Coordinates of C-alpha atoms and ligand atoms in Angstrom, one line a residue:
X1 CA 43.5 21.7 -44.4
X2 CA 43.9 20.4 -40.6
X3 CA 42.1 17.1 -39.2
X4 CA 42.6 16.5 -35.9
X5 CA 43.5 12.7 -36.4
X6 CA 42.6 10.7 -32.8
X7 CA 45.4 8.0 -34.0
X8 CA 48.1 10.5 -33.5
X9 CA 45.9 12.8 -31.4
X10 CA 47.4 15.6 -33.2
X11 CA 45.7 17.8 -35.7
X12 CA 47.3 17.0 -38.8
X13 CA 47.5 18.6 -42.5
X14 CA 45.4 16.4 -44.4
X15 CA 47.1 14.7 -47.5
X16 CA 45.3 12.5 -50.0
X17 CA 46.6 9.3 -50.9
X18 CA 45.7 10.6 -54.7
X19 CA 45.9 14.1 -55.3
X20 CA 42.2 15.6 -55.9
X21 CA 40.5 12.5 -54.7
X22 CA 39.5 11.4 -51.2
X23 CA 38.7 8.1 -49.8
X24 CA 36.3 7.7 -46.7
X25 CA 34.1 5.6 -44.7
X26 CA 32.3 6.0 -42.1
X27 CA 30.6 3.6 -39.9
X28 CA 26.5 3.4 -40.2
X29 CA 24.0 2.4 -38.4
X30 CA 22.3 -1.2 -37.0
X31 CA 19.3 -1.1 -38.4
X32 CA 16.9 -2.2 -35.8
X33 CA 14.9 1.0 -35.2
X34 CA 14.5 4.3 -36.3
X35 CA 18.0 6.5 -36.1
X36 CA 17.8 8.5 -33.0
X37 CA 19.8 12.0 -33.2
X38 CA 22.7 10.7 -31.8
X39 CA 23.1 8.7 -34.7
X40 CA 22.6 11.8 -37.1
X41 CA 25.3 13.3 -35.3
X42 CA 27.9 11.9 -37.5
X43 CA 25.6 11.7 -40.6
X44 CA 25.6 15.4 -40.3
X45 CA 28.8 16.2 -39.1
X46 CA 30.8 13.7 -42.0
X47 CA 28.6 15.1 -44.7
X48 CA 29.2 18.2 -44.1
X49 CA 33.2 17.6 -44.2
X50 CA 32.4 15.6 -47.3
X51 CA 30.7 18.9 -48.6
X52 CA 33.2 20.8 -47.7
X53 CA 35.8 18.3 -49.6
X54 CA 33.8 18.6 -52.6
X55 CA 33.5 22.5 -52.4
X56 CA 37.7 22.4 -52.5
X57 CA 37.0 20.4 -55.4
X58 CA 38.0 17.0 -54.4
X59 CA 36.7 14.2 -55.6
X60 CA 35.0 12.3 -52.7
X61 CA 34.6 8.6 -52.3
X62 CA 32.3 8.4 -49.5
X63 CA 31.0 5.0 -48.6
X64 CA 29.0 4.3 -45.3
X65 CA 27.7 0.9 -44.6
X66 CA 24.0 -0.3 -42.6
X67 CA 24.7 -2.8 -40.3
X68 CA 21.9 -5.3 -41.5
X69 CA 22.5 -8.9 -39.4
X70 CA 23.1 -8.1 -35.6
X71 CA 21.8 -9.5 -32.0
X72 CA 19.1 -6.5 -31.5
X73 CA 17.8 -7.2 -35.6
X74 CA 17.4 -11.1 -35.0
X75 CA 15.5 -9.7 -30.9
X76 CA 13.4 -7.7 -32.9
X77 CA 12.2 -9.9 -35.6
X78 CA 11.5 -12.6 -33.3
X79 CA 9.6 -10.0 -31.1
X80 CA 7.2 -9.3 -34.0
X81 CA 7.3 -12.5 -35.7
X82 CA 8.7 -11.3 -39.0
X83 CA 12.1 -12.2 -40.5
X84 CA 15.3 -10.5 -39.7
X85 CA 15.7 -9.2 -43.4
X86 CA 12.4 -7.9 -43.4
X87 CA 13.3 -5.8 -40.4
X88 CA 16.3 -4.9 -41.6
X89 CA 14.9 -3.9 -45.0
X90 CA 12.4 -1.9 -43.2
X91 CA 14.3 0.1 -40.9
X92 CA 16.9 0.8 -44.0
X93 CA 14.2 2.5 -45.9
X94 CA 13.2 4.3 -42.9
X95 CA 17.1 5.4 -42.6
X96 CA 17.4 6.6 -46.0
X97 CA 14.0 8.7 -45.8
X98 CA 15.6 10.8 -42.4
X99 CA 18.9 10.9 -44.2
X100 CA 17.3 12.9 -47.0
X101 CA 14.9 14.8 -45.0
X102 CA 17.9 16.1 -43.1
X103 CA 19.9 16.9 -47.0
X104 CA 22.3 14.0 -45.9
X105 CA 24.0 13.0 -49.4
X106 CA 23.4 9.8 -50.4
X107 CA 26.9 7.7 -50.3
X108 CA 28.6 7.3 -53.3
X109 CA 27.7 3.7 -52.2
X110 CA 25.9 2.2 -48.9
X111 CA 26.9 -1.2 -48.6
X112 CA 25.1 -4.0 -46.6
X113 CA 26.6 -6.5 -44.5
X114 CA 24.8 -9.7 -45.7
X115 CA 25.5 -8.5 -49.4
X116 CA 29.0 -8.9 -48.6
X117 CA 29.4 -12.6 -46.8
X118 CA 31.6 -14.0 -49.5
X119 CA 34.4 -11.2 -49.2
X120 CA 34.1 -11.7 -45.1
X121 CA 35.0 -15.2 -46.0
X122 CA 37.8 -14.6 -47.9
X123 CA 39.2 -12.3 -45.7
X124 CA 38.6 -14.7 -42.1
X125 CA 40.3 -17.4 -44.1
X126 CA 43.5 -15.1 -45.2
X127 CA 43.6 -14.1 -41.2
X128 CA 43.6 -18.1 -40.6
X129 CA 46.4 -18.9 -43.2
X130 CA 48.5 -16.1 -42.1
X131 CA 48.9 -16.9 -38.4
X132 CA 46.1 -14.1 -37.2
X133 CA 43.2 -16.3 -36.4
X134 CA 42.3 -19.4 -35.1
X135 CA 39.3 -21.3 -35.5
X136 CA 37.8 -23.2 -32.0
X137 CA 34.2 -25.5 -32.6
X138 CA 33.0 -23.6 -35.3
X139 CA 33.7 -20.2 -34.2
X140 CA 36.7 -18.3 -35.4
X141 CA 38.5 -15.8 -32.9
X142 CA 41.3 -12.9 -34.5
X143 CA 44.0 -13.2 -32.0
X144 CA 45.1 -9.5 -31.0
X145 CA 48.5 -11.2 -29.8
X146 CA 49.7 -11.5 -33.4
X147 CA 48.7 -8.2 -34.2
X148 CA 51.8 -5.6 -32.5
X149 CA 50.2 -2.4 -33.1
X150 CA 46.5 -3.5 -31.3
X151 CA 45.8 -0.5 -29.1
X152 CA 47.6 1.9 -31.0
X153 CA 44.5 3.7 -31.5
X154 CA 42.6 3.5 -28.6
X155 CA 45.9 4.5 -26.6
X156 CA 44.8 1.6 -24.0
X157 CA 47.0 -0.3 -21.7
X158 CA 47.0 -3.7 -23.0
X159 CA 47.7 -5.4 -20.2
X160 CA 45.1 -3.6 -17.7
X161 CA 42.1 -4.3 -20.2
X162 CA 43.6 -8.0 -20.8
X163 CA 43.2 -8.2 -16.8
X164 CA 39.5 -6.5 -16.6
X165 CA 38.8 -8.6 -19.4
X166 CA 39.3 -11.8 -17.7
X167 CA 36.8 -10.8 -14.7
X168 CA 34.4 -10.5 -17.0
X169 CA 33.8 -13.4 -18.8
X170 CA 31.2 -14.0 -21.8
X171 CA 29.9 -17.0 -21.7
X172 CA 30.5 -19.2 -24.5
X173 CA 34.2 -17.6 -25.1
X174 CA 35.9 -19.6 -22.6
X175 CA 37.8 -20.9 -25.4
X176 CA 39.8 -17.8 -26.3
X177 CA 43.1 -17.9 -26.3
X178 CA 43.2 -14.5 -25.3
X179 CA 40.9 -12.1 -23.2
X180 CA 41.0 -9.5 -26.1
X181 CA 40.8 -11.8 -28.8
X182 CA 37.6 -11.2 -30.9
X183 CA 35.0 -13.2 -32.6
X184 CA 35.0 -13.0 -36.4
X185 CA 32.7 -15.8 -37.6
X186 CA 30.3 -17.4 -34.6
X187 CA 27.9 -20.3 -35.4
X188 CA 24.9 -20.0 -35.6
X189 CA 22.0 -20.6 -32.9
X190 CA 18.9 -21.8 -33.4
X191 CA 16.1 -20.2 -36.0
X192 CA 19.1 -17.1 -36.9
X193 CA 19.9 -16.5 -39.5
X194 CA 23.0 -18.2 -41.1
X195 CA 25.6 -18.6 -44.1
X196 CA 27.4 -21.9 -45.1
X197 CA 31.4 -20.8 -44.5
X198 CA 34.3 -23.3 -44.1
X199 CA 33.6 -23.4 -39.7
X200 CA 30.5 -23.4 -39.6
X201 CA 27.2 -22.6 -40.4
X202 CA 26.6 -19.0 -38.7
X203 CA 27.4 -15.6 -39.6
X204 CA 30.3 -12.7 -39.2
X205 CA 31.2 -11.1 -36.2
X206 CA 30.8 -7.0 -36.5
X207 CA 34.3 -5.7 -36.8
X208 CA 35.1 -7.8 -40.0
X209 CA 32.0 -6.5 -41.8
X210 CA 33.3 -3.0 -42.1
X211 CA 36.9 -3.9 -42.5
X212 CA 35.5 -6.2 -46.1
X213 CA 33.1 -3.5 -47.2
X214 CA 36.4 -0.6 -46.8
X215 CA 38.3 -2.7 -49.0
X216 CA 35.6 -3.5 -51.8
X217 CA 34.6 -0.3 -52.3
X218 CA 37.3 2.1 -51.0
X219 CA 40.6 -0.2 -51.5
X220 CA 42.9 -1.7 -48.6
X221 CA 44.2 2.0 -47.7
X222 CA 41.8 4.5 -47.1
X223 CA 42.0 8.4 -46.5
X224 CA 39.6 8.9 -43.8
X225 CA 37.8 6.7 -41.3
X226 CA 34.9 8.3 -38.9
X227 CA 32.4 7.0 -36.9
X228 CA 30.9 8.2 -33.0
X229 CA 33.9 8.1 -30.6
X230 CA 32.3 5.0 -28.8
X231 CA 33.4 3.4 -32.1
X232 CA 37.3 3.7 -31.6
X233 CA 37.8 1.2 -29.4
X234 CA 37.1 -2.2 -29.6
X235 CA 35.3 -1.6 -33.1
X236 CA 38.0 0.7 -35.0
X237 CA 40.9 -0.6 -33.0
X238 CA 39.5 -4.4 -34.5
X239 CA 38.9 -3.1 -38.1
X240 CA 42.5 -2.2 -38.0
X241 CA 44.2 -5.1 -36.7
X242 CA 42.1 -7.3 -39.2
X243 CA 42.3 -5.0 -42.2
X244 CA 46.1 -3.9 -41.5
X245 CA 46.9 -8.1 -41.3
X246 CA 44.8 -9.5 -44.1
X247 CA 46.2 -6.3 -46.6
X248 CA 49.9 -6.2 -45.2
X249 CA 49.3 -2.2 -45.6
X250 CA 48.0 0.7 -43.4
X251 CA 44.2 0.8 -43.1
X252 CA 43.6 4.3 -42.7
X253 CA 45.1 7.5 -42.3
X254 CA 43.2 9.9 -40.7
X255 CA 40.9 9.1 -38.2
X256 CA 38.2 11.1 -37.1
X257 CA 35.5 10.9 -34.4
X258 CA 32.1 12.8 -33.4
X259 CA 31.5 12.9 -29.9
X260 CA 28.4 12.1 -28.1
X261 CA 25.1 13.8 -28.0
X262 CA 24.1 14.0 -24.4
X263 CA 20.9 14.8 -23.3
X264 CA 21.0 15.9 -19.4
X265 CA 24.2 15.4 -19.8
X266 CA 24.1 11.4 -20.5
X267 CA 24.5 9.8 -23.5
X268 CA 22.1 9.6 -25.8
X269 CA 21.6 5.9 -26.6
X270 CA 18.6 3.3 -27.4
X271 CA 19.7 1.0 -24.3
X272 CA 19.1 3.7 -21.9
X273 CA 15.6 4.7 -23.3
X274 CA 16.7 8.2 -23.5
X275 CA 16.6 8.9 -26.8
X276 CA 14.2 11.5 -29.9
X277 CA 14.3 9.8 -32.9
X278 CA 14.8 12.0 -35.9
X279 CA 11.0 11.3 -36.9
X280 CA 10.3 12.6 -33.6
X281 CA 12.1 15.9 -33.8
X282 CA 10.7 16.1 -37.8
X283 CA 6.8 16.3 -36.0
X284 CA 8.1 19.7 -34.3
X285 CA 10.7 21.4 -36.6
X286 CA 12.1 21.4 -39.8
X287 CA 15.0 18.8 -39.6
X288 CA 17.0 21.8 -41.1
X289 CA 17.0 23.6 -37.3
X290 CA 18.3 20.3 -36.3
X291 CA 21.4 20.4 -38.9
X292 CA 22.3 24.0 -38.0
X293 CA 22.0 22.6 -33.9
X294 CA 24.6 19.6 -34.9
X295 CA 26.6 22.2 -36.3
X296 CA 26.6 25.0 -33.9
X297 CA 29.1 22.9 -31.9
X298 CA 32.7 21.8 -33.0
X299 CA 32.2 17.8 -34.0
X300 CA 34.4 16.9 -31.2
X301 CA 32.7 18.3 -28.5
X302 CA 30.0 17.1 -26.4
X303 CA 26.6 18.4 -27.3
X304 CA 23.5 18.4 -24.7
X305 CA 20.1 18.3 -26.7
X306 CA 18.0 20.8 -25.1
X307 CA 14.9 22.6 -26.4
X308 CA 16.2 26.0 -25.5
X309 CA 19.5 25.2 -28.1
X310 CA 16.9 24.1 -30.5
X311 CA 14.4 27.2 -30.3
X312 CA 18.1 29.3 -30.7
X313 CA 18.8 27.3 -33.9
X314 CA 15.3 27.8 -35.5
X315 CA 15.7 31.4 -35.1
X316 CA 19.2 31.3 -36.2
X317 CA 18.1 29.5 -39.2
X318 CA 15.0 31.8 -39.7
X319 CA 17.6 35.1 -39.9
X320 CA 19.8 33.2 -42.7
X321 CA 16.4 32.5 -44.5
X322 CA 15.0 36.3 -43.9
X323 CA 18.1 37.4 -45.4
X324 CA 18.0 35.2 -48.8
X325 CA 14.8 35.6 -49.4
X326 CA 15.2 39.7 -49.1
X327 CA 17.9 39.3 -51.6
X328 CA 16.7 37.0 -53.7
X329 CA 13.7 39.8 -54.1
X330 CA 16.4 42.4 -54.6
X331 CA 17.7 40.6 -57.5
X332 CA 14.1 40.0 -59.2
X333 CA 12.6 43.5 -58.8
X334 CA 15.9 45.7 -58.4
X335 CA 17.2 48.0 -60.9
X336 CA 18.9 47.0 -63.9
X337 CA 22.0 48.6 -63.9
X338 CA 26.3 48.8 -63.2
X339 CA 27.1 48.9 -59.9
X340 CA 28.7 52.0 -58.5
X341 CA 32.0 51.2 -57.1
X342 CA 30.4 51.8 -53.2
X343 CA 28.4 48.6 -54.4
X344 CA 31.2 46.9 -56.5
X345 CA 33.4 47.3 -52.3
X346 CA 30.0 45.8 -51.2
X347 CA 29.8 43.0 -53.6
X348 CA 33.7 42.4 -53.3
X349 CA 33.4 42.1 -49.4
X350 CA 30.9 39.5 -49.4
X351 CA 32.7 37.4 -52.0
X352 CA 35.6 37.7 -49.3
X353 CA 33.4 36.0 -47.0
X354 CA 34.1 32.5 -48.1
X355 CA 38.3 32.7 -47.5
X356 CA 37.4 33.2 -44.1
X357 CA 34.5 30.4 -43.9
X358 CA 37.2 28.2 -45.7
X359 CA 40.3 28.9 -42.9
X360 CA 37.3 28.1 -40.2
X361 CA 36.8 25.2 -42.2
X362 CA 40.2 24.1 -43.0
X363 CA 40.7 24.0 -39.3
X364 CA 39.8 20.5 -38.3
X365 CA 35.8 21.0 -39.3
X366 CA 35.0 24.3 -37.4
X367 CA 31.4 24.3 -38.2
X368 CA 30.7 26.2 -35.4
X369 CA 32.9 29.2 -36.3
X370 CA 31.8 28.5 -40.2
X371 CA 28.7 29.6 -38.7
X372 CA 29.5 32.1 -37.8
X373 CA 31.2 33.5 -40.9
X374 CA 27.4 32.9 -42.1
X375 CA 26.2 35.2 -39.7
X376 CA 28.6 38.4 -40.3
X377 CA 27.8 37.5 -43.9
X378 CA 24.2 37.9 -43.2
X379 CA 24.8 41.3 -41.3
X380 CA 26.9 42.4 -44.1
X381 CA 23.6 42.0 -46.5
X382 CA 20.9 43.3 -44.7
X383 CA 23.3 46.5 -43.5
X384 CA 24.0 47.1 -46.7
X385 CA 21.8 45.8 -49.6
X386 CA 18.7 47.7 -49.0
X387 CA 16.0 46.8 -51.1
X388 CA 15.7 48.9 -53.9
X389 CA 19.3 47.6 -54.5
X390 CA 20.8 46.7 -58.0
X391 CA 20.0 43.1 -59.2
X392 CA 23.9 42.5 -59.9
X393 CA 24.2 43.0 -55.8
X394 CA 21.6 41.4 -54.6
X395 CA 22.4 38.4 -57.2
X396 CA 26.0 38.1 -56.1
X397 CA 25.7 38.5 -52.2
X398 CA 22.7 36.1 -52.3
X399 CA 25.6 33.1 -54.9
X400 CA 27.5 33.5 -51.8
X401 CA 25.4 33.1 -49.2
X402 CA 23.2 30.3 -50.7
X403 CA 27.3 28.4 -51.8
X404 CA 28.3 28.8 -48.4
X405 CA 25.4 27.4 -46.5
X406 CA 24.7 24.8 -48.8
X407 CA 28.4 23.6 -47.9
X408 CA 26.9 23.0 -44.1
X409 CA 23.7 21.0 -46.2
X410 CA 21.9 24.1 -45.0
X411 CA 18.7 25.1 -47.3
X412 CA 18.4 28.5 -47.5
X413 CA 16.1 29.1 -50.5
X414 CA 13.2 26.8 -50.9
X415 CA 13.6 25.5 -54.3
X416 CA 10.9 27.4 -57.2
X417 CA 9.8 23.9 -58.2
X418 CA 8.5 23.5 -54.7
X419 CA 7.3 26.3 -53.9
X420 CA 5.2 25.6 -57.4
X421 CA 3.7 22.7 -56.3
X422 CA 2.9 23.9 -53.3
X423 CA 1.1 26.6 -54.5
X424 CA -0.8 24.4 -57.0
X425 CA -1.8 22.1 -54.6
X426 CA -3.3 25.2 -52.0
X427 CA -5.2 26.2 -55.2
X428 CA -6.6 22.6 -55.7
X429 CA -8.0 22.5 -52.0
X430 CA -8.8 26.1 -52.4
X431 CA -11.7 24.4 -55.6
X432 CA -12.7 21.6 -53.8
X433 CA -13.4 23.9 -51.1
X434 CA -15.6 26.5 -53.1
X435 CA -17.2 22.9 -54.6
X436 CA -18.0 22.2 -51.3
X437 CA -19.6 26.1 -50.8
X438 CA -17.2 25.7 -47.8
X439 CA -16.3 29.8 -49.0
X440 CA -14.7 30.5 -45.4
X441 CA -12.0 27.6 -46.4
X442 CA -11.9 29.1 -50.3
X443 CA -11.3 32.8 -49.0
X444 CA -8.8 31.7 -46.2
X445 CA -6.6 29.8 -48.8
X446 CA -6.9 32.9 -51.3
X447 CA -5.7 35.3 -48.3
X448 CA -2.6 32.8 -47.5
X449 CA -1.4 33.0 -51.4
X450 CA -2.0 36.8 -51.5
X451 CA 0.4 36.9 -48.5
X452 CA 3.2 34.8 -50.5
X453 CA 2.2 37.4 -53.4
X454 CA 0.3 34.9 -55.6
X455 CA -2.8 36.4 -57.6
X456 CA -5.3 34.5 -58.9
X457 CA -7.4 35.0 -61.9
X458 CA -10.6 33.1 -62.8
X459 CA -10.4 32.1 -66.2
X460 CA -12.4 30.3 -68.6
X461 CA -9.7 27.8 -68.5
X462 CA -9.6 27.5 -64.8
X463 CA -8.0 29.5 -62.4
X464 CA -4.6 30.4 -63.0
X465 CA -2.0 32.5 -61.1
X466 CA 1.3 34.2 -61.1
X467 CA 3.5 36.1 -58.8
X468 CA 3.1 39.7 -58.0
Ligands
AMP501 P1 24.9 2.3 -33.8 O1 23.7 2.1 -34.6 O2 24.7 2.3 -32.3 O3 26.1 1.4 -34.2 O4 25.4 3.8 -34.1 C1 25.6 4.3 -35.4 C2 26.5 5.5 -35.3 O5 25.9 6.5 -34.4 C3 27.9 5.3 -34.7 O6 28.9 6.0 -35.4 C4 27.8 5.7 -33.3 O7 29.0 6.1 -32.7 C5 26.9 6.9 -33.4 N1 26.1 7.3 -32.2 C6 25.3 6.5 -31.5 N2 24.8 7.2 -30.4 C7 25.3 8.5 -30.5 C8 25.2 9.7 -29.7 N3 24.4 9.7 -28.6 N4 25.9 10.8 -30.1 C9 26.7 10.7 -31.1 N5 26.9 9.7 -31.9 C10 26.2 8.5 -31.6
ZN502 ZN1 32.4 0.1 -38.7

């Protein structure tokens, strides 16, 4: 398998520090809002390769932090009068809710920054005693002169951003010793919110938080690093030359990055006001059309949000679901019986289907082109399992179609024990509406479940149904 890794810009084959297991993190999100879909671009995109690492049967690690204490949190409390915890706690919950409604895996863990202070600590005072970091009135820069390799990701010229750097002057950091120097502990201002540390009372700058939370949970040398591409530099560039001097080992070694949704061709981004939330997307579509949008381009390429793209992935998702759900009858009501060995070539071709998803896959993440393996999969079916066709066909063609999509966290299939409370709480309205003597409402109910093939029967228990 090929990542294209942006510290050696080179697609590289991937190999695990421990063979079978994988180790990887990627950057969340500040938790001051809801998620916009620019910031479900990499949820999607590194859960599917995470997927796709566990189809290959590895082991995954996956660890993805929220950014809890920031500038725009502390803005936003004071804006509503509520604490900066309570907004953060808030706007959490509200992540984890479009995370699941979009079949985003939970991390193995999701780590908060202000649960992790002490270690932040620890590691700003190793940076101190080793030479890397200096403390000035209570704030504590890392000093990127110590550090040889800073830039080495970001492929920048040093001494042209050290010179652009020193026009633009933030006030307050007159005291660096350097123009590229970062803040890793500031002190605190007045009414934020603050930890006791060793400089001052005040909190960690961003960079170190991820660089402590890789290390607790992952170990000081990771597999794989990912975030948006806005990340790599200064933020991934700063989690290196902290991590890679406090450890005295390599931080990561593959790194990977999304790049941006656009909409009219411009970033999508909260401080430009041009921006869906995933909430807002949810009132028109199923956040499924949205996945299959996300991946209908490779990870690394610009994507323009547009509702044309969208109306193309709701039908493309509508011709993978037509296709299950014809199988998935197939297989209930089909014939009993050995296949033939026409249907045994049929079978065997379909099975084939996921080598070829896997080489799109193995290449760097080609979602787009795994796709697309979906889609000649799903011509293969409805060419040639008609219905009438035996259950052993339809049952095997459907295991690989529903194995393959659920790789991309694509739900083809809604699950029985959904579909069953759905229909039992239809046949609950449908009462309370013949209670009512509101019989249009009653009958209309009635003729939606005869269309999904429910029957009802009035019994002397109540009404009960089954499928037909
Ligand atoms: P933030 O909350 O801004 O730190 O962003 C969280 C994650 O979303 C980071 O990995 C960003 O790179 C990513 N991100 C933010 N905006 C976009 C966008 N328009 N397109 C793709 N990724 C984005
Ligand atoms: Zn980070």
């Amino acid at each position: 398998m090929k990542i294209f890794n942006s510290l050696t810009m080179t697609k590289q084959e991937f190999t695990p520090i421990e063979p079978g297991k994988v180790s990887m993190y990627v950057c969340g999100p500040t938790v001051y809002n809801l998620i916009h879909i620019g910031n479900a671009r990499p949820m999607i995109v590194f859960d599917t390769f995470r997927r796709y690492l566990e189809h290959k049967g590895y082991e995954v690690n996956y660890v993805s932090n929220f950014t809890d204490v920031d500038d725009k949190i502390i803005k936003a409390a004071v804006e509503e009068g509520v604490t900066a915890e309570e907004i953060a706690k808030r706007y959490i919950e509200e992540c984890r809710k479009d995370m699941a409604a979009m079949n985003v895996k939970p991390a193995t863990t999701h780590p908060q920054a202000t649960l992790e202070i002490d270690g932040m600590i620890e590691m700003i005072g190793e940076l101190i005693r080793s030479g890397h970091a200096y403390e000035k009135n209570g704030t504590v820069y890392f000093s990127t002169r110590s550090f040889r390799s800073y830039g080495e990701l970001s492929h920048k010229n040093l001494d042209d951003l050290r010179s652009g750097f020193r026009d633009l002057k933030v006030s307050g950091e007159e005291e660096k010793e350097d123009p590229l120097d970062f803040v890793l502990w500031k002190p605190k201002k007045e009414g934020e919110p603050f930890w006791t540390s060793p400089w001052s009372d005040g909190r960690p700058g961003w960079h170190i938080e991820c660089s402590v939370m890789a290390k607790r949970y992952l170990g000081d040398t990771i597999d794989i690093h990912a975030g948006g591409e806005d990340l790599i530099f200064p933020h991934h560039e700063n989690e290196i030359a902290q991590s890679t001097c406090a450890n005295g080992v390599p931080f990561a070694h593959y790194w990977m990055h999304n790049a941006f949704l656009n909409i009219n061709n411009k970033k999508m981004s909260k401080s430009l006001g041009n921006f869906f939330t995933v909430r807002d997307i949810a009132a028109q579509y199923d956040l499924q059309v949205l996945r299959l949008f996300m991946l209908s381009a490779h990870y690394r390429s610009p994507l323009n949000f547009s509702a044309d793209l969208m109306e193309s992935a709701k039908a493309s998702l509508e011709r993978i679901r037509n296709a299950a759900e014809r199988l998935r009858d197939a297989a209930a009501n089909g014939p009993d019986r050995e296949l033939s060995d026409r249907e045994r070539g049929i079978l065997e071709t379909a099975q084939g289907f996921t080598a070829r998803f896997d080489e799109r896959m193995d290449d760097d993440n080609n979602t787009a082109d795994a796709l697309s393996v979906i889609f000649d999969l799903v011509r293969h079916a409805n060419t040639n399992v008609q219905d009438g066709a035996p259950k052993a066909l339809a049952a095997g063609v459907l295991d690989v179609l529903t194995e393959l999509a659920d790789v991309l966290g694509l739900i083809v299939l809604e699950k029985k024990e959904d579909l069953d409370s759905e229909i039992e709480s239809m046949i609950e309205q449908r009462q309370a509406a013949r209670k009512a003597r509101d019989f249009a409402t009653a009958d209309r109910i009635r003729d939606e479940l005869k269309a999904k093939g429910i029957e009802l029967l009035d019994t002397r228990e109540g009404v009960k149904w089954k499928r037909i």
